[in-house]
XYZ file of C-alpha atoms in Angstrom:
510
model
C -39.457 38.078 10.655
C -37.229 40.530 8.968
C -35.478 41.466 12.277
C -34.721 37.528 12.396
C -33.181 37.315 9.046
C -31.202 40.051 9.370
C -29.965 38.803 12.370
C -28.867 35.382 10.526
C -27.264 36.933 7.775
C -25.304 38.974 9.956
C -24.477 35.894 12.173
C -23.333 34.064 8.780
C -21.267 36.424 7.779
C -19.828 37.003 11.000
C -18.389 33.127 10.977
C -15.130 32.466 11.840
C -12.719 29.766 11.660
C -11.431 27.846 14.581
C -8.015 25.946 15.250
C -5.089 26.092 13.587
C -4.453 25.818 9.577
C -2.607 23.150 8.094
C 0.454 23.539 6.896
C 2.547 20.769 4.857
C 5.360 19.391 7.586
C 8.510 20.511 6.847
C 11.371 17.568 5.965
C 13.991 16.959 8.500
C 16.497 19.167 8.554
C 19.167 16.435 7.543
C 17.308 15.976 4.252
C 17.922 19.153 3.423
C 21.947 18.838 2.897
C 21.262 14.688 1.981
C 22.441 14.867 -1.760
C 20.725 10.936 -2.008
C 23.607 8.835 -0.553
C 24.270 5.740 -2.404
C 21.755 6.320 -4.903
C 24.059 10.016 -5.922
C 26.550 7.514 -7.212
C 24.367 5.224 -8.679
C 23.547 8.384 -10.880
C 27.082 9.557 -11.688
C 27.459 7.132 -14.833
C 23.807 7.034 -16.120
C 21.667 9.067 -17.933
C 18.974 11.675 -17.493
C 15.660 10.245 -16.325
C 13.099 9.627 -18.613
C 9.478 10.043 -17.796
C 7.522 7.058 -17.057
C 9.707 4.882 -16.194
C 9.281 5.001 -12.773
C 5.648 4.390 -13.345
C 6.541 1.065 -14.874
C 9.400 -0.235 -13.740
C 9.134 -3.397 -14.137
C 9.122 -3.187 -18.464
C 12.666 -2.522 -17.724
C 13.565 -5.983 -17.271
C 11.888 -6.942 -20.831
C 9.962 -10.008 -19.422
C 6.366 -10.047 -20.824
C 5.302 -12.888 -18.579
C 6.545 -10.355 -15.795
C 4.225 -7.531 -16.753
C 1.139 -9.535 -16.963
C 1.759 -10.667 -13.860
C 2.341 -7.251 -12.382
C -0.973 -5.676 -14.390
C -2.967 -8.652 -12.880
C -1.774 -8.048 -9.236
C -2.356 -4.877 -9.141
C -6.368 -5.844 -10.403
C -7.274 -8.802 -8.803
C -5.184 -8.964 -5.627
C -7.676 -8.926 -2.370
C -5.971 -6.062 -0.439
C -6.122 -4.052 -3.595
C -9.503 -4.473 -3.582
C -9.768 -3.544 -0.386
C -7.456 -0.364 -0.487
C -9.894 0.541 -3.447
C -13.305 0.015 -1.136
C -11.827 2.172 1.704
C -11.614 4.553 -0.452
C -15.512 4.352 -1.244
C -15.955 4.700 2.655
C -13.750 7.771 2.410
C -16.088 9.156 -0.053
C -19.267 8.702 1.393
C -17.753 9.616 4.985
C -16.745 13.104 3.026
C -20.719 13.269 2.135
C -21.449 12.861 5.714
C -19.452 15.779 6.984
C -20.285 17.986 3.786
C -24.009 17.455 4.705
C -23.275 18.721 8.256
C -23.977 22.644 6.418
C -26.860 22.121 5.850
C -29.896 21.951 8.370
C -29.048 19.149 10.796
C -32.875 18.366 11.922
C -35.627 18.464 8.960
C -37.916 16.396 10.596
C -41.845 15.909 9.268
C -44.678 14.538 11.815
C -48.098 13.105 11.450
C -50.651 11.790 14.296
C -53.758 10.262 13.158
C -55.829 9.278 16.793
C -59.275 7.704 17.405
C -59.660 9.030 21.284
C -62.614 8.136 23.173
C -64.073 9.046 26.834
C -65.695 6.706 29.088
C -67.298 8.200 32.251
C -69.967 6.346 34.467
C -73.542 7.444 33.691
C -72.670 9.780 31.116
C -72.494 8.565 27.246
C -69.373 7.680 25.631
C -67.185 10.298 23.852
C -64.837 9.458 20.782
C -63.124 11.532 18.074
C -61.020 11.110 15.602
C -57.667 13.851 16.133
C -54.869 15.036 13.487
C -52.078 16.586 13.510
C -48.988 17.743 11.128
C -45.871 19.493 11.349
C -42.254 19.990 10.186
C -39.205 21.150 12.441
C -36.083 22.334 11.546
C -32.762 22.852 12.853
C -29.787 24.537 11.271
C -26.468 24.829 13.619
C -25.302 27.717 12.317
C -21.119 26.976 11.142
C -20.476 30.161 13.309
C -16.905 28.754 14.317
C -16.075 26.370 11.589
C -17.081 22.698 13.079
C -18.745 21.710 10.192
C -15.791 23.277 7.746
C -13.437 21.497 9.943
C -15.040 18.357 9.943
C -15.047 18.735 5.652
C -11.230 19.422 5.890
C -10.295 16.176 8.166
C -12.967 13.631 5.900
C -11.353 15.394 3.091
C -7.414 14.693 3.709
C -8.639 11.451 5.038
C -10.036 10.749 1.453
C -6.621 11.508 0.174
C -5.033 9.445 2.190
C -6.687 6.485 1.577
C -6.109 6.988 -1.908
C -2.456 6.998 -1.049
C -2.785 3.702 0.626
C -4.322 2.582 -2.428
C -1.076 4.078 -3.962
C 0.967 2.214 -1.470
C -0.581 -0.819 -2.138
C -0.135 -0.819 -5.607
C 3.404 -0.359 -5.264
C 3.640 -2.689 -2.745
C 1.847 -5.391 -5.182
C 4.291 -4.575 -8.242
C 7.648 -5.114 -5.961
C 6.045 -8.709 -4.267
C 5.151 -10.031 -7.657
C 8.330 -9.216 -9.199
C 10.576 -10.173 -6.207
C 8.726 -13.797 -6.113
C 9.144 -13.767 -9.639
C 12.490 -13.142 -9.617
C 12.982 -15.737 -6.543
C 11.326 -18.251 -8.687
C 13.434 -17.825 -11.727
C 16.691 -17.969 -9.260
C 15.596 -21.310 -7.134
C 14.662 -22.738 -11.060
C 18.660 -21.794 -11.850
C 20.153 -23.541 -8.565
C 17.777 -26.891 -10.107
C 19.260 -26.462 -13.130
C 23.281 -25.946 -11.178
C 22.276 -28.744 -8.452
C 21.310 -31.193 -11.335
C 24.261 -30.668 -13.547
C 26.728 -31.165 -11.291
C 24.944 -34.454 -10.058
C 25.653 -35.489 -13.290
C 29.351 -34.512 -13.363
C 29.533 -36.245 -10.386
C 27.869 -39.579 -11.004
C 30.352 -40.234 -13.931
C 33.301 -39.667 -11.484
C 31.507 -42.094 -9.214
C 31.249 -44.446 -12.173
C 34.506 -44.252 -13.437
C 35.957 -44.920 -9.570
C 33.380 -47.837 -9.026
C 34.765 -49.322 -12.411
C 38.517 -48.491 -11.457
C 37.618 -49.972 -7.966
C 36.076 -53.561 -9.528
C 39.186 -53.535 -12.276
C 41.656 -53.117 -8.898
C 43.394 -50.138 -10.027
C 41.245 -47.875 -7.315
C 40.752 -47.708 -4.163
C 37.035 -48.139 -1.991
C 38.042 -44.867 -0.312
C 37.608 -42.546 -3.508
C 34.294 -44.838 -4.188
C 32.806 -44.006 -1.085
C 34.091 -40.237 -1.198
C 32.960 -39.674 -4.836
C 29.456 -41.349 -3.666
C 29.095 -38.934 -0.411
C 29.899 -35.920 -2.695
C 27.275 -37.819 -5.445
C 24.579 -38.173 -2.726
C 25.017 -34.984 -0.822
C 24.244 -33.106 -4.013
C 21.714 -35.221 -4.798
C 19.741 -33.875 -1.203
C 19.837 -30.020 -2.313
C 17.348 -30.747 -4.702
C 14.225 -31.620 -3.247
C 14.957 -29.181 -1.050
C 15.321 -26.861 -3.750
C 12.323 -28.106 -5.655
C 10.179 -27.672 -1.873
C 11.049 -23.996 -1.940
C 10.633 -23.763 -5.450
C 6.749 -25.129 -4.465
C 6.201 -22.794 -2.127
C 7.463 -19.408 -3.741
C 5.385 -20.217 -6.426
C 2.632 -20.745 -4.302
C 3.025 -17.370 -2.378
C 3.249 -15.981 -6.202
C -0.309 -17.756 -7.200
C -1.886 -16.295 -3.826
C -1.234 -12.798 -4.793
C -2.778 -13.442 -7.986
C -5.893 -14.936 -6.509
C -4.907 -18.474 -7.959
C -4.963 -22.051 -6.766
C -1.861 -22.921 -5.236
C 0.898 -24.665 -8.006
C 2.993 -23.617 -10.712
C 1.894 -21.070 -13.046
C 1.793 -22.214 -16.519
C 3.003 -19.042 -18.386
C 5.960 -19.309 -16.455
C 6.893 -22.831 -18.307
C 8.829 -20.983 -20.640
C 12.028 -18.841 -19.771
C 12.908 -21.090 -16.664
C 16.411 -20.431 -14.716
C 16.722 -17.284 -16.477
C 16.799 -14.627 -13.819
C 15.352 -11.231 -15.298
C 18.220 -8.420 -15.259
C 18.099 -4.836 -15.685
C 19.942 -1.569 -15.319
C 18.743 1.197 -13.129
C 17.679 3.662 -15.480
C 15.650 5.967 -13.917
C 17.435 8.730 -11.793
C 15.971 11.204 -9.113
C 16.369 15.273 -9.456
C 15.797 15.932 -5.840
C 16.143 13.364 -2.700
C 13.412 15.435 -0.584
C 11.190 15.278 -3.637
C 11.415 11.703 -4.382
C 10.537 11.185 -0.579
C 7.670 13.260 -0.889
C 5.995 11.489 -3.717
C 6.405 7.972 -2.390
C 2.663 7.072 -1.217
C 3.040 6.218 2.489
C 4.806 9.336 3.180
C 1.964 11.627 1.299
C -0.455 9.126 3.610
C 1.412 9.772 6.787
C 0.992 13.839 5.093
C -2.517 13.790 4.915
C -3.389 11.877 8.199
C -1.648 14.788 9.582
C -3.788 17.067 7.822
C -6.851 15.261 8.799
C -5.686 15.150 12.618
C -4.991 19.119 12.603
C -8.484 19.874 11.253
C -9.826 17.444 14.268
C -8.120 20.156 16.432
C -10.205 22.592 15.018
C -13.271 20.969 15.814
C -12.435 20.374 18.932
C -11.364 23.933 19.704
C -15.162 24.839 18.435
C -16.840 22.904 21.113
C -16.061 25.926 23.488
C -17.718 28.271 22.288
C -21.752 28.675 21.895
C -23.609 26.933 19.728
C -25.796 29.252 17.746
C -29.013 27.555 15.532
C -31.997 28.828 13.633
C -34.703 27.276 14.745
C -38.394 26.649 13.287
C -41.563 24.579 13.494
C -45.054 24.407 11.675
C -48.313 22.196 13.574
C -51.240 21.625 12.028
C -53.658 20.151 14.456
C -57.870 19.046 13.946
C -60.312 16.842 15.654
C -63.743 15.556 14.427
C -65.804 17.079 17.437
C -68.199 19.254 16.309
C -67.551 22.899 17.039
C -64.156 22.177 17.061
C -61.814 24.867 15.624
C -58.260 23.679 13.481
C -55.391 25.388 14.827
C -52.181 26.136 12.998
C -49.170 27.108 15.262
C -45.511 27.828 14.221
C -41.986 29.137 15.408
C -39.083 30.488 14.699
C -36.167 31.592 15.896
C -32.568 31.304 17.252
C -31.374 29.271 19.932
C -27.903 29.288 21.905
C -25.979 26.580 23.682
C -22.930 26.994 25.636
C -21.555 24.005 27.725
C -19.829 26.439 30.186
C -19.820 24.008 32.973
C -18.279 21.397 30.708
C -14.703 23.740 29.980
C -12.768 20.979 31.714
C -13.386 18.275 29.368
C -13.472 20.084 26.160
C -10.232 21.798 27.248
C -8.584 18.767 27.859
C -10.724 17.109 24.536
C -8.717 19.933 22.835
C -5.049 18.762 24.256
C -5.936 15.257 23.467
C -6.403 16.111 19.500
C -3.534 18.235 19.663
C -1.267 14.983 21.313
C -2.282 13.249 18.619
C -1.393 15.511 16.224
C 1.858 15.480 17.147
C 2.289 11.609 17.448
C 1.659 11.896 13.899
C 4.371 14.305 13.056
C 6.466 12.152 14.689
C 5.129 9.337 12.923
C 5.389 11.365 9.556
C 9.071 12.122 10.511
C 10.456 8.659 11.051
C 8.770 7.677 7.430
C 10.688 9.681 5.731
C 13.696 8.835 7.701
C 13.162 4.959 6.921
C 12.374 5.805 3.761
C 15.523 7.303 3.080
C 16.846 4.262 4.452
C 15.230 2.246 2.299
C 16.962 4.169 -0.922
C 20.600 4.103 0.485
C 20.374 0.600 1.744
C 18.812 -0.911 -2.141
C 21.578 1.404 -3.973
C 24.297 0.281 -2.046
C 22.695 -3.569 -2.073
C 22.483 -2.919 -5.918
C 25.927 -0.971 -6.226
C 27.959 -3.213 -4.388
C 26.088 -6.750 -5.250
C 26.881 -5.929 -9.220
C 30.737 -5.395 -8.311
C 30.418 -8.682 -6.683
C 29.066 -10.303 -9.680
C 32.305 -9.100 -11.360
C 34.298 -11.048 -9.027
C 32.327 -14.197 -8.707
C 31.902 -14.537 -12.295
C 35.345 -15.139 -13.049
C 35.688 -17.176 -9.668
C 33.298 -19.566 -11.648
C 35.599 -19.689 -14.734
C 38.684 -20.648 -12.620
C 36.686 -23.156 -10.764
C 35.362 -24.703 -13.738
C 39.308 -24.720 -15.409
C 40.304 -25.943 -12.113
C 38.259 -28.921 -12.277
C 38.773 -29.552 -16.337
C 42.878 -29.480 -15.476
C 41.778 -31.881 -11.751
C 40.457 -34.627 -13.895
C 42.989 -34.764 -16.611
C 45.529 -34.617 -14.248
C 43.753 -37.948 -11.786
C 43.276 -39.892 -15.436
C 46.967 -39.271 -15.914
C 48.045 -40.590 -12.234
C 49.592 -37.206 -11.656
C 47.096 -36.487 -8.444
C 45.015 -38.394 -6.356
C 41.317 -38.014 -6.499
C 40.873 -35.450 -3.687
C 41.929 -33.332 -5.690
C 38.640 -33.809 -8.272
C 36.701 -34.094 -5.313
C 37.785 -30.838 -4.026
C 37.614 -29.045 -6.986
C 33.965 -30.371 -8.067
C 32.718 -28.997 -4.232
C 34.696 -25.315 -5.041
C 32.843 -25.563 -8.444
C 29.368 -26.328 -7.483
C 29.839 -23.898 -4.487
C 31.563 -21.310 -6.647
C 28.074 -21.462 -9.559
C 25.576 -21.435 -6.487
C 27.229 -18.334 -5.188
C 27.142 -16.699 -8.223
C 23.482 -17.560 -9.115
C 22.269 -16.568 -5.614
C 24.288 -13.216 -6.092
C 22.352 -12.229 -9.743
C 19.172 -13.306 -7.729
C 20.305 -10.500 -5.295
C 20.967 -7.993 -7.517
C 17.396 -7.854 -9.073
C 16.214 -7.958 -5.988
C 18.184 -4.991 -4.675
C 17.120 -3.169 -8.194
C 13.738 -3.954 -7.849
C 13.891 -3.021 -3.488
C 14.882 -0.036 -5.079
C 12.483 0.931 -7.563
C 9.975 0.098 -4.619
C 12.106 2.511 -2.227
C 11.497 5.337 -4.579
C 7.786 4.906 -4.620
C 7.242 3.976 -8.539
C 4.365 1.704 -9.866
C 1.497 3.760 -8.809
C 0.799 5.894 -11.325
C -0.657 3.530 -13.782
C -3.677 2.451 -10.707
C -5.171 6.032 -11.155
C -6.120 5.238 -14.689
C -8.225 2.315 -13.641
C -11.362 2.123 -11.894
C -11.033 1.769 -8.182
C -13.539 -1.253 -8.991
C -14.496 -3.832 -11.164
C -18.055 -4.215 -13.045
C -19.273 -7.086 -10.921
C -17.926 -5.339 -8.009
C -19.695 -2.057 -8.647
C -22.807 -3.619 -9.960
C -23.413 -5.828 -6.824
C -22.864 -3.115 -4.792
C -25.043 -0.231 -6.502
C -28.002 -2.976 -6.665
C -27.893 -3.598 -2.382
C -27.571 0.364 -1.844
C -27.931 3.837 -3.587
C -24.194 4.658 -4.855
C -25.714 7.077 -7.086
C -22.062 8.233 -9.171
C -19.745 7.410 -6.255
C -18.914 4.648 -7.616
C -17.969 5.691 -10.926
C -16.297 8.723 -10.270
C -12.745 8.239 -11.402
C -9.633 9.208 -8.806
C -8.005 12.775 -8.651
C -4.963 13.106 -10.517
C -1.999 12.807 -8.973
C -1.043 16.266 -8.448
C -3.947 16.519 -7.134
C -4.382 18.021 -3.633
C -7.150 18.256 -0.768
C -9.618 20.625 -0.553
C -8.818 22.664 2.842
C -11.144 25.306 2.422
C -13.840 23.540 4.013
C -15.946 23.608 1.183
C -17.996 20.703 -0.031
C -16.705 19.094 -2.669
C -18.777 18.864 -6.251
């Protein structure tokens, strides 16, 4: 017996690790001398960032009815809740592999037998037989498998707390951009209708200049097509208006229709500055969730490697049993019988499919650097193109905005100049078409621009933070669940922070 556990503990201590060790990807090498493209101009005029407003983003724009809507996204919304229940999965798939340490068979057996004999001529026989026992089986970690195993379910668990991350950001920019899509559709109403009105009096005044014989039926019927065709933009208008609003109520897990706290503040599109600035481009691609997922899955997929690489060598185990076994004959003796000892398994005749098992894990790894590198090129993409959408739609806005103020004295000098017989009405016709076109424009434009801003806040991965300090689940949630299974804490147990980082050791987590 001691010969045996000596030879364990010098088996135990003789482990080794297996495969190769993870090592955070390195950035493409363009990143490196990328100073942040559009956005480095962006920062040239504005101030030094200030901490937490990335987090919240969306308080910029100083629209209350906005950050509900936002806060109760980010909690109600379906695939939040299902971003947050992967990442119960994730847990209790990282208790699976931690429990892989530990003794893999602990197995207890009973036998309780009435046996009988029947033989012709001779009398009958029965008994009553028992029997007990308890086997284990503990795969020693002698290559690192089972530590392995712990360091994939563990970067796993990290990234799907990521794609929780993800989500949540991905929640924040949809409410905000329907939001902001309502607010501009609600202004184009409010453009379409006013200059309905403008142009049912000129159709009025013509109709009455037609009747009196000082007019002709050609400006009548001109004034009434520009009337009318104005007139159609707005139930189309009010249809889209319907259905962004619907998309908007779907996120929030509402019936489909209006939302009454948005009754007040109508056609006024929410505008803000950019006012948070990055330090480092690499760094701000870093911390954006999807590329700390597309991290981790790489993590995950090199520790895979490792197990694989362990399935060609012997598998050593401790192994031990304990019988008790008794009959009710009489004169019959009990007999207790145990073992113990270690056992070896090598599938040598098996090299060609764990070889190639091995090349397979290691393809994949791979696919996902690939993978990892074309996120963080797109999501450098992402930046440049919202900076330069935001840079370049706000020096339109310039431009348009004073396009809107000629239009508008254009038309004002049009109609004094047709009451005065100086120009014919084609002239107020054309001018109430550039005016009308000339408002839309300019409406559609600021609708752009907070969309670009807010594209852009969503390209630098902000609106996360503030999900870490909630539960992953709700009460009802939690309390249905821990009622049809055994959750014990896992359920409770609030996220990692988020500097936090996976445990690669191998080690069980606490």
């Amino acid at each position: 017996m001691r010969a045996i556990a000596g030879a364990a503990t010098m088996l135990l201590s003789a482990c080794t690790t297996v495969g190769p060790d993870f090592k955070p990807p390195q950035v493409p090498s363009w990143l490196a001398n990328w100073t942040g493209g559009s956005l480095e101009s962006l920062a040239a005029d504005r101030r030094a960032p200030r901490s937490g407003q990335l987090q919240q983003w969306w308080r910029t724009f100083n629209d209350p009815v906005l950050e509900s809507l936002v806060a109760e996204a980010q909690r109600v919304n379906p695939n939040v809740r299902t971003a947050g229940l992967r990442i119960m999965e994730a847990r209790a798939q990282l208790g699976i592999a931690g429990s892989a340490l530990y003794p893999q068979v602990q197995q207890a057996t009973s036998d309780l037998l009435w046996a009988g004999e029947h033989r012709t001529g001779a009398r009958d026989t029965s008994a009553v037989t028992l029997s007990a026992g308890f086997q284990i089986g503990w795969e020693l970690d002698f290559w690192g498998k089972f530590r392995r195993s712990i360091e994939a379910a563990d970067a796993s668990y990290f990234a799907s707390i990521a794609q929780y991350d993800d989500v949540q950001v991905l929640m924040a920019a949809q409410v905000a951009a329907l939001y902001c899509s309502i607010r501009t559709v609600e202004a184009r109403l409010v453009i379409a209708r006013e200059n309905a009105a403008i142009q049912k009096r000129s159709l009025e005044i013509n109709e009455r200049l037609f009747k009196g014989g000082s007019d002709s039926e050609l400006d009548v019927q001109q004034a009434k097509a520009q009337y009318l065709g104005t007139l159609s933009t707005i139930p189309q208008l009010e249809g889209v208006l319907r259905q962004t609003q619907n998309a908007l109520s779907t996120l929030l897990v509402r019936a489909p229709g209006p939302l009454p706290e948005m009754a007040a503040g109508k056609d006024v599109i929410p505008q803000a500055e950019l006012d948070v600035i990055v330090d480092m481009p690499a760094e701000l691609l870093r911390r954006r969730p999807d590329i700390r997922t597309a991290e981790m899955q790489l993590a995950a997929q090199s520790a895979l490697i490792g197990v694989s690489v362990a399935d060609l060598y012997p598998s050593i185990s401790l192994l031990g049993s304990i019988g008790l076994s008794a009959t009710s004959l009489g004169g019959s003796s009990r007999a207790l019988n145990w073992a113990l000892g270690p056992s070896l398994v090598w599938n040598v005749f098996d090299y060609g499919r764990l070889t190639n098992t091995v090349l397979v894990q290691d393809a994949r790894f791979q696919q996902l650097y690939e993978q990892y590198q074309d996120a963080v090129l797109r999501a450098a993409r992402e930046v440049d193109d919202a900076a330069v959408g935001f840079a370049k739609t706000g020096e339109q806005i310039v431009f348009l905005a004073d396009a809107v103020v000629a239009a508008q004295r254009s038309l004002d000098i049009a109609n004094i100049q047709y009451r005065e017989g100086l120009t014919d009405f084609q002239r107020v016709l054309d001018s109430q078409r550039v005016f009308f076109s000339q408002q839309e424009l300019l409406v559609n434009t600021r609708g752009n621009l907070t969309q670009n801003l807010i594209a852009l806040y969503k390209a630098m991965g902000g609106g996360w933070e503030q999900g870490r300090s909630r539960p992953v689940l709700d009460d009802a949630t939690r309390e249905t669940m821990g009622q049809r299974t055994d959750w014990k804490s896992m359920l409770t147990v609030p996220l990692p922070a988020p500097d936090a980082e996976p445990n690669l050791s191998g080690t069980p987590r606490p």
